[in-house]
C-alpha positions as a Markdown table, in Angstrom:
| # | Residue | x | y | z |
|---|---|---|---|---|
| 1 | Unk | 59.1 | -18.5 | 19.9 |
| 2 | Unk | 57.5 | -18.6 | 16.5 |
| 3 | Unk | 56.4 | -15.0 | 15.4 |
| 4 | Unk | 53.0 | -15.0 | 13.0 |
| 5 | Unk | 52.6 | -11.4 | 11.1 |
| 6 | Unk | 48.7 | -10.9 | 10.5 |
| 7 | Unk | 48.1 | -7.9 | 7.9 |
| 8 | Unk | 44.6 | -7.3 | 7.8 |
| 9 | Unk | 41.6 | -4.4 | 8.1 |
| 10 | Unk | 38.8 | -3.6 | 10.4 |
| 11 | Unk | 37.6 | -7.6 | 10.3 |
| 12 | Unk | 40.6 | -8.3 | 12.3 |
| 13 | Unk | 41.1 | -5.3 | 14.3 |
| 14 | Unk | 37.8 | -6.0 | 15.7 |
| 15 | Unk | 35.3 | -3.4 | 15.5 |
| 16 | Unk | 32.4 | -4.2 | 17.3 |
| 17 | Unk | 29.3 | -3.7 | 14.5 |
| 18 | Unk | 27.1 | -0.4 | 14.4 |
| 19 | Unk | 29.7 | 1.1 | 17.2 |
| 20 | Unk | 33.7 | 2.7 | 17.3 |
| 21 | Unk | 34.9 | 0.3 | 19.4 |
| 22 | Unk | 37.5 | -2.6 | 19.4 |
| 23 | Unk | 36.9 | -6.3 | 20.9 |
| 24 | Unk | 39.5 | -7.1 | 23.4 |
| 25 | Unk | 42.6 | -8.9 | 21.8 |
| 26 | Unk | 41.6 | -12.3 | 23.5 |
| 27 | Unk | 37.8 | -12.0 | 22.1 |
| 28 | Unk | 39.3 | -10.9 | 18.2 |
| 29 | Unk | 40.3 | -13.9 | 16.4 |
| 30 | Unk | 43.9 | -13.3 | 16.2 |
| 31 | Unk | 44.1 | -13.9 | 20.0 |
| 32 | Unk | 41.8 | -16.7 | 20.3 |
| 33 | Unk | 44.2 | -18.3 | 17.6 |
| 34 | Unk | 47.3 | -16.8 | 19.7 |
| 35 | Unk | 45.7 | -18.4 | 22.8 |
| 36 | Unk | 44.7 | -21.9 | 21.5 |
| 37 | Unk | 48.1 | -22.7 | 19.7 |
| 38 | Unk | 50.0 | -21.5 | 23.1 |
| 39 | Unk | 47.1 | -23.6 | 24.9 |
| 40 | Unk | 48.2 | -26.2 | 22.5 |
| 41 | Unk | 51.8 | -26.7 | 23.7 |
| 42 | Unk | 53.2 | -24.0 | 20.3 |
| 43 | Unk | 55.4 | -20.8 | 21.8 |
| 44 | Unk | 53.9 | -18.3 | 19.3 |
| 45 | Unk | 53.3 | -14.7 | 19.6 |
| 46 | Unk | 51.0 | -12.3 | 17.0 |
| 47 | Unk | 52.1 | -9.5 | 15.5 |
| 48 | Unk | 48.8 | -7.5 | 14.5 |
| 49 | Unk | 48.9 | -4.8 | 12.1 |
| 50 | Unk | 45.2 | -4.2 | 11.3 |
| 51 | Unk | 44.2 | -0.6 | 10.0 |
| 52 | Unk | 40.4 | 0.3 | 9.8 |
| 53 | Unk | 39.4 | 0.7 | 5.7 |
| 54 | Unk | 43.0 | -0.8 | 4.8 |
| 55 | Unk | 42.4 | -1.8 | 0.8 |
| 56 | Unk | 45.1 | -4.2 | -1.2 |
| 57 | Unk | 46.7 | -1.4 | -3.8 |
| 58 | Unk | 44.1 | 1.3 | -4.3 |
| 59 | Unk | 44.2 | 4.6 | -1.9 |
| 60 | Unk | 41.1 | 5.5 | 0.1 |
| 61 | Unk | 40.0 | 8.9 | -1.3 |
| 62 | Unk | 38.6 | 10.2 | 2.1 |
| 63 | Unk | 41.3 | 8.9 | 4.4 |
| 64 | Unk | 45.0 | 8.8 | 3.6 |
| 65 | Unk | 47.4 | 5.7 | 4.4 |
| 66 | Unk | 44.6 | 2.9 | 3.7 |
| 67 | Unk | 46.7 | 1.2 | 0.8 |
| 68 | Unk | 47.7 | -1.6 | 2.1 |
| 69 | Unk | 50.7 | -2.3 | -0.3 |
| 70 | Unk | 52.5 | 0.8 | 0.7 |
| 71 | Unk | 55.2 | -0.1 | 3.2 |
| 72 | Unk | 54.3 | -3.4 | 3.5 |
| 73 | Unk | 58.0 | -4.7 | 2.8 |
| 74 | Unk | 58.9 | -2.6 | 5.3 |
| 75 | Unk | 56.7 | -3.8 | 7.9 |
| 76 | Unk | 58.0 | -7.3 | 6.9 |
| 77 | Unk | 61.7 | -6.5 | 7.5 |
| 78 | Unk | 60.8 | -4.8 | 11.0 |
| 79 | Unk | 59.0 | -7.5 | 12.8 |
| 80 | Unk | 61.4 | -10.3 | 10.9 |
| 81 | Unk | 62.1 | -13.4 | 11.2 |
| 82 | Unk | 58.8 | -14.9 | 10.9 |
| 83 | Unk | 57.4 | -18.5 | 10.6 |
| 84 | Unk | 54.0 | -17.2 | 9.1 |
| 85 | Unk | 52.4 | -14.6 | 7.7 |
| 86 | Unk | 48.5 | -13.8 | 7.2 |
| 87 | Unk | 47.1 | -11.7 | 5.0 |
| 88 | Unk | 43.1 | -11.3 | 5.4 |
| 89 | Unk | 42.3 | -8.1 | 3.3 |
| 90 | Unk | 39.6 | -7.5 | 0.0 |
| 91 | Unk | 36.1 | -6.5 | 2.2 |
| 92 | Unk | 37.3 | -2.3 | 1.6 |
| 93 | Unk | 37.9 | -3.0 | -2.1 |
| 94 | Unk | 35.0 | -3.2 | -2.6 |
| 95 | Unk | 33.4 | -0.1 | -0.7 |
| 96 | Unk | 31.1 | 2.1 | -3.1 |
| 97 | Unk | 33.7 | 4.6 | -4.3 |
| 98 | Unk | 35.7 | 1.7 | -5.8 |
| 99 | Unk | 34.7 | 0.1 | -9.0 |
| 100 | Unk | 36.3 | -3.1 | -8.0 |
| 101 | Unk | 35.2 | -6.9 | -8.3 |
| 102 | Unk | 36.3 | -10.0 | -7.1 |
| 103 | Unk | 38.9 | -10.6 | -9.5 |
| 104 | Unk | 40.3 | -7.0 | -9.3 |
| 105 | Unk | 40.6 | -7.7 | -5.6 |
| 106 | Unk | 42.3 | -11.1 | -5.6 |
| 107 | Unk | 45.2 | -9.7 | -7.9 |
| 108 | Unk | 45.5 | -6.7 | -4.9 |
| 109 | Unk | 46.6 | -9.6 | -2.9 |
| 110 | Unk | 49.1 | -11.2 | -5.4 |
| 111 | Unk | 50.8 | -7.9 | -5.5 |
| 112 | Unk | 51.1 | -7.8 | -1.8 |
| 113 | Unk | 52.3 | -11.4 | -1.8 |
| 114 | Unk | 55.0 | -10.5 | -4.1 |
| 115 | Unk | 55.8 | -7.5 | -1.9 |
| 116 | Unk | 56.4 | -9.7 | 1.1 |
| 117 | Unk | 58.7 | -11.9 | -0.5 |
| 118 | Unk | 61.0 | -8.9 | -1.8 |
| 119 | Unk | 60.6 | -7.2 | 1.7 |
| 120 | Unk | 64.7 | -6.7 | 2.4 |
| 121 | Unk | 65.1 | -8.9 | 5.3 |
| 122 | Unk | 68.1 | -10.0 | 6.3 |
| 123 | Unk | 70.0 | -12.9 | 4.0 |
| 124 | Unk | 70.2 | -15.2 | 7.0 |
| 125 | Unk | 66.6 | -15.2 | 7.6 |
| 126 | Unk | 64.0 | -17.4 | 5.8 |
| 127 | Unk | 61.1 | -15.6 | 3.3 |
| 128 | Unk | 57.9 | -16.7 | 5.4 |
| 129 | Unk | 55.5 | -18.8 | 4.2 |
| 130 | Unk | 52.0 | -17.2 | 3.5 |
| 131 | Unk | 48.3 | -17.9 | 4.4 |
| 132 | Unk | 45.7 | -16.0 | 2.6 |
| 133 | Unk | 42.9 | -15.5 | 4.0 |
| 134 | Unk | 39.4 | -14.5 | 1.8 |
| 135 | Unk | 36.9 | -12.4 | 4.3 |
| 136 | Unk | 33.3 | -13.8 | 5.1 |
| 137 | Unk | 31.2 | -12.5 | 1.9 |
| 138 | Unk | 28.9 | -9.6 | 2.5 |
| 139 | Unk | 25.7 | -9.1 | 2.8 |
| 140 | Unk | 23.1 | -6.3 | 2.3 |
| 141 | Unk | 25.3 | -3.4 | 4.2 |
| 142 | Unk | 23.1 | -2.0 | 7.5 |
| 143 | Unk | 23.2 | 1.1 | 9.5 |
| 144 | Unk | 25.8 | 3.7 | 9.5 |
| 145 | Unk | 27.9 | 2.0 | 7.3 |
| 146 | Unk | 26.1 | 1.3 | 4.4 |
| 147 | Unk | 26.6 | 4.4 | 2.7 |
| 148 | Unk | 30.2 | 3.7 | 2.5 |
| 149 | Unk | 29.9 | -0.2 | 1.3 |
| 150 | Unk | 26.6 | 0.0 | -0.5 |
| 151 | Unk | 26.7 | -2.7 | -3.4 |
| 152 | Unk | 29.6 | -4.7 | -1.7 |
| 153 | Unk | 27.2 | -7.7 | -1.6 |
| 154 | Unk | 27.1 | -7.7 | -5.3 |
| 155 | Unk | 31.0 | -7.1 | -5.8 |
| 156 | Unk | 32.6 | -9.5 | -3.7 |
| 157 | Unk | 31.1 | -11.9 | -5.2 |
| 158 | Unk | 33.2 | -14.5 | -6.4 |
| 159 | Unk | 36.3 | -13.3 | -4.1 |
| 160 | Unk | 36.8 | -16.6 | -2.0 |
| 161 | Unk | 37.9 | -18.8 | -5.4 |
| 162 | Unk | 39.7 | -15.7 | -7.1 |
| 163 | Unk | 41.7 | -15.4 | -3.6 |
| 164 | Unk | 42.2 | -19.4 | -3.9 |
| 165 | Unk | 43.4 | -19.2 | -7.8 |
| 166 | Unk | 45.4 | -16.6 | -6.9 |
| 167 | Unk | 47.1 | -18.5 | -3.7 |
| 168 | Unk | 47.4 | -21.4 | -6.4 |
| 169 | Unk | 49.3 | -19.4 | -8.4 |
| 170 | Unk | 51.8 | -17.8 | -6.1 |
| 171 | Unk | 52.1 | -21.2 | -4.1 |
| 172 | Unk | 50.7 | -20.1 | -0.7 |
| 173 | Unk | 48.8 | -21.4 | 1.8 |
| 174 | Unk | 44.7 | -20.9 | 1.7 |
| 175 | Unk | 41.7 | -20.5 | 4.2 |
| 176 | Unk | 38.2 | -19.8 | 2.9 |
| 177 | Unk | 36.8 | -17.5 | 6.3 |
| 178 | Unk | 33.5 | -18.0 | 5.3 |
| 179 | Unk | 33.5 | -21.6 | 5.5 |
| 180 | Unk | 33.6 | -21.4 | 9.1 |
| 181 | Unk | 32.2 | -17.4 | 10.1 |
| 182 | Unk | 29.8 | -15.1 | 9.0 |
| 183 | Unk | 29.4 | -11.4 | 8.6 |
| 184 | Unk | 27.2 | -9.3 | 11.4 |
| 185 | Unk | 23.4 | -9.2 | 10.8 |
| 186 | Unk | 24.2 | -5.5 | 12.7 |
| 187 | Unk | 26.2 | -3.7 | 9.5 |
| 188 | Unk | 26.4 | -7.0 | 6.8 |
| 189 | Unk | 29.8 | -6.4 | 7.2 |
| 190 | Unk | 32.0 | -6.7 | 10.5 |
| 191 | Unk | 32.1 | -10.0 | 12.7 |
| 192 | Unk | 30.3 | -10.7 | 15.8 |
| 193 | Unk | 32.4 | -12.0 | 18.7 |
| 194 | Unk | 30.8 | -15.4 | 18.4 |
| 195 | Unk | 32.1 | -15.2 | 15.1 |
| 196 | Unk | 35.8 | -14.2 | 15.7 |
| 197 | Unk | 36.0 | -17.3 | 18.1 |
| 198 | Unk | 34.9 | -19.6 | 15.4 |
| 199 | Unk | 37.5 | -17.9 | 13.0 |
| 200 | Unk | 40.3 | -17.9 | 15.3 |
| 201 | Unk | 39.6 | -21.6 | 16.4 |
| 202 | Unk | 39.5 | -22.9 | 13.0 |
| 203 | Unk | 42.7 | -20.9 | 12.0 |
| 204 | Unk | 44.3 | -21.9 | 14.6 |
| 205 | Unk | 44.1 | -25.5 | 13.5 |
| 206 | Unk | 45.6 | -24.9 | 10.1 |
| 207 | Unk | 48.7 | -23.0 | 11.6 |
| 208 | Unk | 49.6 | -25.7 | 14.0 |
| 209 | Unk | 50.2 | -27.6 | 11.3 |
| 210 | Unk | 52.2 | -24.8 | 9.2 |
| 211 | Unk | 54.1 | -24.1 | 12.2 |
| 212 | Unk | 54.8 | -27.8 | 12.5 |
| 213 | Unk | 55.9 | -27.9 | 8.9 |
| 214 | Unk | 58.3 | -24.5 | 9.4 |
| 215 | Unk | 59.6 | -26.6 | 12.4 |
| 216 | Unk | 60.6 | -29.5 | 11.0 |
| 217 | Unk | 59.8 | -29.6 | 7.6 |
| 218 | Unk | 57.3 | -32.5 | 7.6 |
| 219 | Unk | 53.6 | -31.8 | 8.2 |
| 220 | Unk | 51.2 | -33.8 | 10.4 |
| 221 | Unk | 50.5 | -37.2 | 9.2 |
C-alpha cells in the first residue's frame, strides 16, 4: 500500500461554507481522490492532516498552533514511508490581520518544502516526492467570515504562478486547483461539495501517474 500525506487547511478539511461543519471524508476531495485511485486498481491510503486557519510560517494571533511549519518534520517522520506528499496551504495567509501577498505566500511553502525533505526519517526510507497544490483564488469574502478574510481577493492574487515558480525552483510536482474548482459563492472562500469532487477527480489523475513513477520509476507514456 502506497501512503499519500496531504498537509492542508480548512479547504481540505472540508467545512461546509457559512456553517461549523465537516463534509464526510468520501464527499471532501481527499477521499474522492482516495476512492477513485483504489477504484482504479492503486492500493493507496490518505493520511489527512488538515487544521482549520493553518497558515505556511506565520502564527495566527487569535488562535495558537495555526503555523503550519511548526512540527511539520515531525509529522513527516511519524506517518513515514510515503510515496507522495501534498501540500495545499496559502488561502489563511492572506486573512486581514496578515499583510501578506502572493509572493510572501509562495515562499511559506518553499520553507515547508524544505522542511519535509530534512524531516528525520529513517535512512532506509526514500524523501517523498512533493505535489503543491495552489488553492482556488478568492473572491469577495461573504457572511460570517468576511471579517476575518476581508481583502483576500486582492492579496492572493498572483499566488497560483508564485506557487508554480516556486515548485520550479525546489523541483516538485504542480497542480493549479483553480484550473478545475472554484471557491463557494456562500463565503468567497471554502469549496462546495460539487467542487471537492471535481478537485479530488482531477487530482486523482495526476497521482496515478506519480504513484506509477514512485513504482517503477517510468511515468505513463
Amino acid at each position: 500500500m502506497q501512503q499519500i500525506f496531504l498537509y492542508g487547511d480548512s479547504l481540505s478539511w472540508g467545512l461546509i461554507p457559512e456553517t461549523r461543519r465537516r463534509l464526510s471524508f468520501d464527499e471532501r476531495w481527499p477521499g474522492v481522490m482516495e476512492t477513485a485511485l483504489n477504484s482504479a486498481g492503486r492500493r493507496v491510503r490518505v493520511i489527512e492532516d488538515c487544521l482549520n486557519g493553518r497558515r505556511t510560517v506565520w502564527d495566527d494571533p487569535f488562535k495558537p498552533g495555526r503555523k503550519g511549519i511548526d512540527g511539520l518534520a515531525q509529522r513527516i517522520e511519524s506517518h513515514s514511508p510515503l510515496a507522495l506528499v501534498i501540500v495545499m496551504l496559502g488561502s489563511n495567509d492572506f486573512q486581514s490581520m496578515h499583510p501578506h501577498n502572493a509572493w510572501h505566500s509562495a515562499q511559506g511553502l518553499g520553507a515547508l518544502v524544505n522542511a519535509i525533505r530534512q524531516a528525520p526519517i529513517e535512512p532506509d526510507m526514500p524523501v517523498a516526492p512533493i505535489v503543491l497544490v495552489a488553492p482556488p483564488p478568492q473572491q469577495e469574502p461573504r457572511g460570517t467570515i468576511a471579517p476575518k478574510f476581508v481583502g483576500g481577493d486582492r492579496k492572493c492574487i498572483g499566488h497560483a504562478a508564485a506557487c508554480r515558480e516556486v515548485a520550479d525552483t525546489l523541483g516538485c510536482h504542480y497542480f493549479d486547483a483553480g484550473t478545475v474548482a472554484a471557491v463557494s459563492q456562500i463565503d468567497g472562500v471554502h469549496l462546495d461539495a460539487d467542487q471537492h469532487a471535481r478537485l479530488g477527480a482531477a487530482l486523482a489523475k495526476v497521482v496515478d501517474g506519480l504513484l506509477l513513477e514512485a513504482l517503477t520509476g517510468v511515468l505513463p507514456g
